[in-house]
mmCIF file with all atom_site columns, C-alpha atoms in Angstrom:
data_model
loop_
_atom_site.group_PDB
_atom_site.id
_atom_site.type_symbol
_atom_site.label_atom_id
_atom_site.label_alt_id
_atom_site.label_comp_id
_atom_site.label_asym_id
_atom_site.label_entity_id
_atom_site.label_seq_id
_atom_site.pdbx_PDB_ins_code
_atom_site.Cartn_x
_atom_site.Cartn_y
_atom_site.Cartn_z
_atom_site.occupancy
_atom_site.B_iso_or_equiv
_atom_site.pdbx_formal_charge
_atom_site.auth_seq_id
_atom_site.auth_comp_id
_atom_site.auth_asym_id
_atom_site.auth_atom_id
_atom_site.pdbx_PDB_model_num
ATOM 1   C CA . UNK A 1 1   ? 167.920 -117.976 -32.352 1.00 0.00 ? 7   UNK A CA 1
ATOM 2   C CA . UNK A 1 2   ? 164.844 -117.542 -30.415 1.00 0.00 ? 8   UNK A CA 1
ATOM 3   C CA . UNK A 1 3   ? 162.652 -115.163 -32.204 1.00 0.00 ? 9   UNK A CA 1
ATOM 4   C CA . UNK A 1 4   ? 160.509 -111.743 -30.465 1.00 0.00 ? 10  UNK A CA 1
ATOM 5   C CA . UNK A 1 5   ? 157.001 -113.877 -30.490 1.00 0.00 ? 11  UNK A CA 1
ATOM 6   C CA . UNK A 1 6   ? 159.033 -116.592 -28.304 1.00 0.00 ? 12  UNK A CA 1
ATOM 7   C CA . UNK A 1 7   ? 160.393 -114.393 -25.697 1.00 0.00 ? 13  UNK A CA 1
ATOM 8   C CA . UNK A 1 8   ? 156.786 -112.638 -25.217 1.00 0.00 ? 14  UNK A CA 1
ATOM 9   C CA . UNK A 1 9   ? 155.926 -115.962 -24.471 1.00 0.00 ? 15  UNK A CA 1
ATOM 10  C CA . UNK A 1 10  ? 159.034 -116.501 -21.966 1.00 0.00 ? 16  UNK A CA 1
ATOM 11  C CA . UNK A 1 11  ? 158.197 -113.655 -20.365 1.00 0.00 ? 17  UNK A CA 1
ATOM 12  C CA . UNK A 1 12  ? 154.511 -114.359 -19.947 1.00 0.00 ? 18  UNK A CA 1
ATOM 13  C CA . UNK A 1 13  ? 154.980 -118.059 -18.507 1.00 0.00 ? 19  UNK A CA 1
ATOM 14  C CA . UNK A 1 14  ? 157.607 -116.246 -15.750 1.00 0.00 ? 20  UNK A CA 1
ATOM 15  C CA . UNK A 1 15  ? 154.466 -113.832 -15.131 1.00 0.00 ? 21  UNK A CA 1
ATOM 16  C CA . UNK A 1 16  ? 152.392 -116.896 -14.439 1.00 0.00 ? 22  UNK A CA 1
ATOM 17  C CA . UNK A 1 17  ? 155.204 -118.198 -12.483 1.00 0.00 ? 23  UNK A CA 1
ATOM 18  C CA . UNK A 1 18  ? 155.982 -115.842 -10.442 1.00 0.00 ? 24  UNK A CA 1
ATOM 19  C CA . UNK A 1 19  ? 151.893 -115.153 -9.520  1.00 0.00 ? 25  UNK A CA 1
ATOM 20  C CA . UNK A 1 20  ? 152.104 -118.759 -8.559  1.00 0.00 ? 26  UNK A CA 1
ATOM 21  C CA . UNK A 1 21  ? 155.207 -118.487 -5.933  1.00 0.00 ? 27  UNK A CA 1
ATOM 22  C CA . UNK A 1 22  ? 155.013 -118.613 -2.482  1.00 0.00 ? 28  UNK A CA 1
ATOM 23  C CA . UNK A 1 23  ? 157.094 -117.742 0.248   1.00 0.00 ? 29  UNK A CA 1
ATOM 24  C CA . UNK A 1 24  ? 160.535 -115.847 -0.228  1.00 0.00 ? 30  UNK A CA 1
ATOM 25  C CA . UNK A 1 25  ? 160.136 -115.721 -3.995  1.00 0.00 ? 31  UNK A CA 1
ATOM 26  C CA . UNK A 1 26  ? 156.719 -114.254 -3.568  1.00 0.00 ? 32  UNK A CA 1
ATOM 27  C CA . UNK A 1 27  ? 157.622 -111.746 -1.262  1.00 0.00 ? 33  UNK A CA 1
ATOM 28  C CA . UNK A 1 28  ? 160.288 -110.525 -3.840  1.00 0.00 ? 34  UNK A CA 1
ATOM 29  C CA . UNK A 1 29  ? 157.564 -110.323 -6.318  1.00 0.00 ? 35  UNK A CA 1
ATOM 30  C CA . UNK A 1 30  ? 155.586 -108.536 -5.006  1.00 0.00 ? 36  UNK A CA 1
ATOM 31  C CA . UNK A 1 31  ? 157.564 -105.233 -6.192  1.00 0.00 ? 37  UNK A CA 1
ATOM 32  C CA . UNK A 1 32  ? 155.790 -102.486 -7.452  1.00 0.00 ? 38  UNK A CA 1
ATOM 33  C CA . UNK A 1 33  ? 158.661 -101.462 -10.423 1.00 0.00 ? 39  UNK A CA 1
ATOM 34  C CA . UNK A 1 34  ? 159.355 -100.293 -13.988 1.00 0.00 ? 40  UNK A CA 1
ATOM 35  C CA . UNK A 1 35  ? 161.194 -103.086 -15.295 1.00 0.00 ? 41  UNK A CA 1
ATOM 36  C CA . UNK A 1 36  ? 163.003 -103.870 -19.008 1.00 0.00 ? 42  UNK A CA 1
ATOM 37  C CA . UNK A 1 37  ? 164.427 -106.275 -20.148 1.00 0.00 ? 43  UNK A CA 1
ATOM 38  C CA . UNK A 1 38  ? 166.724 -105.623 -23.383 1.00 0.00 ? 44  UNK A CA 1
ATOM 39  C CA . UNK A 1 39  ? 167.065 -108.553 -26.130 1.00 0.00 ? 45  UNK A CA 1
ATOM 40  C CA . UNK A 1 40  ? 170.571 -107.623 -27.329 1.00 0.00 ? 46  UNK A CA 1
ATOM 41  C CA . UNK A 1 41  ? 170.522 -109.977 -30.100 1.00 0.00 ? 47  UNK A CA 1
ATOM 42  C CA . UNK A 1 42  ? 167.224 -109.308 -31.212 1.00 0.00 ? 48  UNK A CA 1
ATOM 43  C CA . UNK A 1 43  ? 167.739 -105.315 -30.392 1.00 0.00 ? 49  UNK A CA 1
ATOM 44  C CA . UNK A 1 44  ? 164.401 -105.424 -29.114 1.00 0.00 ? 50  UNK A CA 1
ATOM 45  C CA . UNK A 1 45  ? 163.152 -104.426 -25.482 1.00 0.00 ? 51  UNK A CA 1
ATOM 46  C CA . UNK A 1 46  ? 159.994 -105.280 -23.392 1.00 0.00 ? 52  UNK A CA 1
ATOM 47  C CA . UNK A 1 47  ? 159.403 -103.067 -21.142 1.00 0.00 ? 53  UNK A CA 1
ATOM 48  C CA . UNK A 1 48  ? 156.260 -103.024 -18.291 1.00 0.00 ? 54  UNK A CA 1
ATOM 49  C CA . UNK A 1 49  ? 155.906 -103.274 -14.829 1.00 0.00 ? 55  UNK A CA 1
ATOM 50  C CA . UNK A 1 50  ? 156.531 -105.668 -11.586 1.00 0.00 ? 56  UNK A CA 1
ATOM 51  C CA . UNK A 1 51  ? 153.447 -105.063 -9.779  1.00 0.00 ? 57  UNK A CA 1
ATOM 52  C CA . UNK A 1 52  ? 151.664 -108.058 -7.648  1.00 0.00 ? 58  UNK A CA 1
ATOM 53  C CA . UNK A 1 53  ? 153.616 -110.398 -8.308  1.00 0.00 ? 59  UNK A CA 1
ATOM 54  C CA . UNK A 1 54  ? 153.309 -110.538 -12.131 1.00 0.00 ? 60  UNK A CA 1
ATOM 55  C CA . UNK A 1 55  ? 154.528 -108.431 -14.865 1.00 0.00 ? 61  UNK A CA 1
ATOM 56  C CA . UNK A 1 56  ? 151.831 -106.451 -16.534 1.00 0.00 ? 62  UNK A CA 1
ATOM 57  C CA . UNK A 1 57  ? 151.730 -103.986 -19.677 1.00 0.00 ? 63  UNK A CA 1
ATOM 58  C CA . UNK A 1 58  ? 154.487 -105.708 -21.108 1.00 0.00 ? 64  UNK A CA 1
ATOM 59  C CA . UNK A 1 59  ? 155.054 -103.168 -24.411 1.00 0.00 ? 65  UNK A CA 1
ATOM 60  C CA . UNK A 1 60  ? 157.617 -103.764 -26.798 1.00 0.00 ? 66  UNK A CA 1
ATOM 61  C CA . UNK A 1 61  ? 160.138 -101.359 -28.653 1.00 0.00 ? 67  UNK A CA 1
ATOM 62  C CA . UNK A 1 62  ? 162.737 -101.626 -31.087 1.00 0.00 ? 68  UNK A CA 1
ATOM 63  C CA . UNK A 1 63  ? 166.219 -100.498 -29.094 1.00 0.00 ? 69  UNK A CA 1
ATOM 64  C CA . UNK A 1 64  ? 167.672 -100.110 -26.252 1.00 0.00 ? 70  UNK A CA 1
ATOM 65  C CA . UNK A 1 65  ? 165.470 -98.830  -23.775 1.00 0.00 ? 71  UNK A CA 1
ATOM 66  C CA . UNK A 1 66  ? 163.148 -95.659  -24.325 1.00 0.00 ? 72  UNK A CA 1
ATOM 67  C CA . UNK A 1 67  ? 163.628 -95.066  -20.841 1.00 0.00 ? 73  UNK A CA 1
ATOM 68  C CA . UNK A 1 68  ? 165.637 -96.095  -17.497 1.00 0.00 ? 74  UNK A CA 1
ATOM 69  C CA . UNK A 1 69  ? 163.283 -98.503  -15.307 1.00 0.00 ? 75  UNK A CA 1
ATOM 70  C CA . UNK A 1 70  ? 163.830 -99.484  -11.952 1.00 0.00 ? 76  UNK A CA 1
ATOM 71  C CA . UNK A 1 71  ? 164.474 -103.223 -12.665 1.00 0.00 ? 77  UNK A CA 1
ATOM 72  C CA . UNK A 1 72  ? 166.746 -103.608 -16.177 1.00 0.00 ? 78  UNK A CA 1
ATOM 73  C CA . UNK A 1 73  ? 167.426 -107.056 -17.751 1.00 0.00 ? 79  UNK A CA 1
ATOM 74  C CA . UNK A 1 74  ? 169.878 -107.582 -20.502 1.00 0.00 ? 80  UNK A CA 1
ATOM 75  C CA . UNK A 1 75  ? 170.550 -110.908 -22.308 1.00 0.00 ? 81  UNK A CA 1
ATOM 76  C CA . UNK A 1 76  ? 170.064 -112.830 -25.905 1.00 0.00 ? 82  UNK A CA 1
ATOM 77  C CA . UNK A 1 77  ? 166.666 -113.734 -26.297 1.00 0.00 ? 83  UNK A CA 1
ATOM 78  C CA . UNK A 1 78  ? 168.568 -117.865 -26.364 1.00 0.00 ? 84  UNK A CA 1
ATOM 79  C CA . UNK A 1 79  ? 169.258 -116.736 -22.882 1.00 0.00 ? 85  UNK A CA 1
ATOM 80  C CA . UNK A 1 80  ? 165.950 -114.991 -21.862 1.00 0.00 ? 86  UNK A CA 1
ATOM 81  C CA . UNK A 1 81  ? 163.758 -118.265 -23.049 1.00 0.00 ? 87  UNK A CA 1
ATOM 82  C CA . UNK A 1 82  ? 166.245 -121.164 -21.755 1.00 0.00 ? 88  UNK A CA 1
ATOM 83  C CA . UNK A 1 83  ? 166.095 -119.211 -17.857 1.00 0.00 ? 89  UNK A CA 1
ATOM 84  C CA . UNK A 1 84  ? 162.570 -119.363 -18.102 1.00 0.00 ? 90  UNK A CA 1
ATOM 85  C CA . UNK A 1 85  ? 162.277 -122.841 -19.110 1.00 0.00 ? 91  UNK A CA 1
ATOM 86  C CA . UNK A 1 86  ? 164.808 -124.376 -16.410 1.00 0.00 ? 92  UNK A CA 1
ATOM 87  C CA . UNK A 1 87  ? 167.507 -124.751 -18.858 1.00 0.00 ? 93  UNK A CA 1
ATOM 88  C CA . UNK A 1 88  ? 170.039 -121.977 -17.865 1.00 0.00 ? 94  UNK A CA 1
ATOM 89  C CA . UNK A 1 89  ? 170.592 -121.040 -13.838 1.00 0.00 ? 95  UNK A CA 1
ATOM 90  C CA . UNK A 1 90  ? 170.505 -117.339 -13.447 1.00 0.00 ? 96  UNK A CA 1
ATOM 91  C CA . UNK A 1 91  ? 172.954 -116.906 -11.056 1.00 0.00 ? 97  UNK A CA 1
ATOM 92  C CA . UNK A 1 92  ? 175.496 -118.704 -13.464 1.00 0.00 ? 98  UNK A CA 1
ATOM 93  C CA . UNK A 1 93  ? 174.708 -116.821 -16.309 1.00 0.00 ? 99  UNK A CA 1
ATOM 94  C CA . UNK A 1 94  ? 174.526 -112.980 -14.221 1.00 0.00 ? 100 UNK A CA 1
ATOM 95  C CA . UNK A 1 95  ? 178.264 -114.236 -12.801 1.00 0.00 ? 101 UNK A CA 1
ATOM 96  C CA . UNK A 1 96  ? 179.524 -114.617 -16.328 1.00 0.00 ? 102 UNK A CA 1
ATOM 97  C CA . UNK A 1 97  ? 178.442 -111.645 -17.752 1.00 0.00 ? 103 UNK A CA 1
ATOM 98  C CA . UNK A 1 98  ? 175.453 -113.594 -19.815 1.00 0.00 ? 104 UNK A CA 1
ATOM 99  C CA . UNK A 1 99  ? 173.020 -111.873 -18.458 1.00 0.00 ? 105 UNK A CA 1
ATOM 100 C CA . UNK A 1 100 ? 172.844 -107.942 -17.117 1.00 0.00 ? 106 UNK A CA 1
ATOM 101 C CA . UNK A 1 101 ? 170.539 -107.215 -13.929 1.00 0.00 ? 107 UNK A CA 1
ATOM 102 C CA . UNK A 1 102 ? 170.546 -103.275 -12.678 1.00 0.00 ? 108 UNK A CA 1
ATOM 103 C CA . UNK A 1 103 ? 168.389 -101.716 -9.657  1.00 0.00 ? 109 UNK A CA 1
ATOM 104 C CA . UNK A 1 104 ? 168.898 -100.378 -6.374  1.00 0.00 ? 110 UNK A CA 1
ATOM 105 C CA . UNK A 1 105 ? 170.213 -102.217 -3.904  1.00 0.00 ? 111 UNK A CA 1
ATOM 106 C CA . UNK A 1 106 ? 167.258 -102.272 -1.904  1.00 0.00 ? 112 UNK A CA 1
ATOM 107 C CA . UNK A 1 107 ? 165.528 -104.255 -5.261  1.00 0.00 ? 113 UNK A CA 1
ATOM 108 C CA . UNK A 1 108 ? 168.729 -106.429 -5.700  1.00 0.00 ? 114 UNK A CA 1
ATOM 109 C CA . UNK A 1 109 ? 168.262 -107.583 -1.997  1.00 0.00 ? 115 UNK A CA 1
ATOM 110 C CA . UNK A 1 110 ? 164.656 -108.473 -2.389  1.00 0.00 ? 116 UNK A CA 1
ATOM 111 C CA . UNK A 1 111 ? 165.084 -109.951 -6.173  1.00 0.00 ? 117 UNK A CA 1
ATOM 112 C CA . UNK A 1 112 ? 167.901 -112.270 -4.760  1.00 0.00 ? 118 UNK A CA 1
ATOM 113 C CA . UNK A 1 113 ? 165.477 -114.920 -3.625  1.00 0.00 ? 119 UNK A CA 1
ATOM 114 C CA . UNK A 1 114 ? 164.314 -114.709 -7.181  1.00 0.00 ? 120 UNK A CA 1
ATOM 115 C CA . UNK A 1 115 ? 167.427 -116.014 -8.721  1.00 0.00 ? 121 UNK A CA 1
#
């Protein structure tokens, strides 16, 4: 089981990834949003914001979300770390229920290129 320290790190090599993007992809991140993103098994959330193209003030909370951002993620942290690293397609895993993605439908337009 991947372990909180290990997701932060996920999370901050799809910053860098996502400041590196070009085209399409970096057009979708280049949302200004709240986002979370809930580790169910881990019952931990990170929580920050989408904002030129990288996620910044990542904070971290025990729980479910303190509060409702525009962008939500929910997965295992297995999940969270194997995306970022290639090993798991996200479209696969949001089709089978692995993984949880909730914003407007405006956001889930633009974040499409993402995934």
């Amino acid at each position: 089981m991947a372990t909180i320290e290990e997701c932060r790190s996920a999370l901050d090599r799809l910053s860098d990834n996502l400041a590196r993007a070009n085209g399409d992809v970096r057009g979708a991140a280049a949302l200004d949003r709240t986002l979370s993103c809930h580790l169910t098994d881990l019952a931990t959330t990170f929580t920050g914001r989408l904002a030129d193209g990288r996620i910044e003030d990542v904070v971290t909370v025990s729980g479910p979300p303190p509060a409702k951002a525009q962008i939500r993620l929910a997965m295992s942290g297995d999940d969270l770390v194997a995306m970022v690293d290639g090993r798991l397609n996200f479209a696969k895993a949001w089709a089978s229920g692995r993984v949880r993605l909730e914003a407007g439908f405006r956001d889930l337009l633009r974040l499409r290129s993402l995934l």
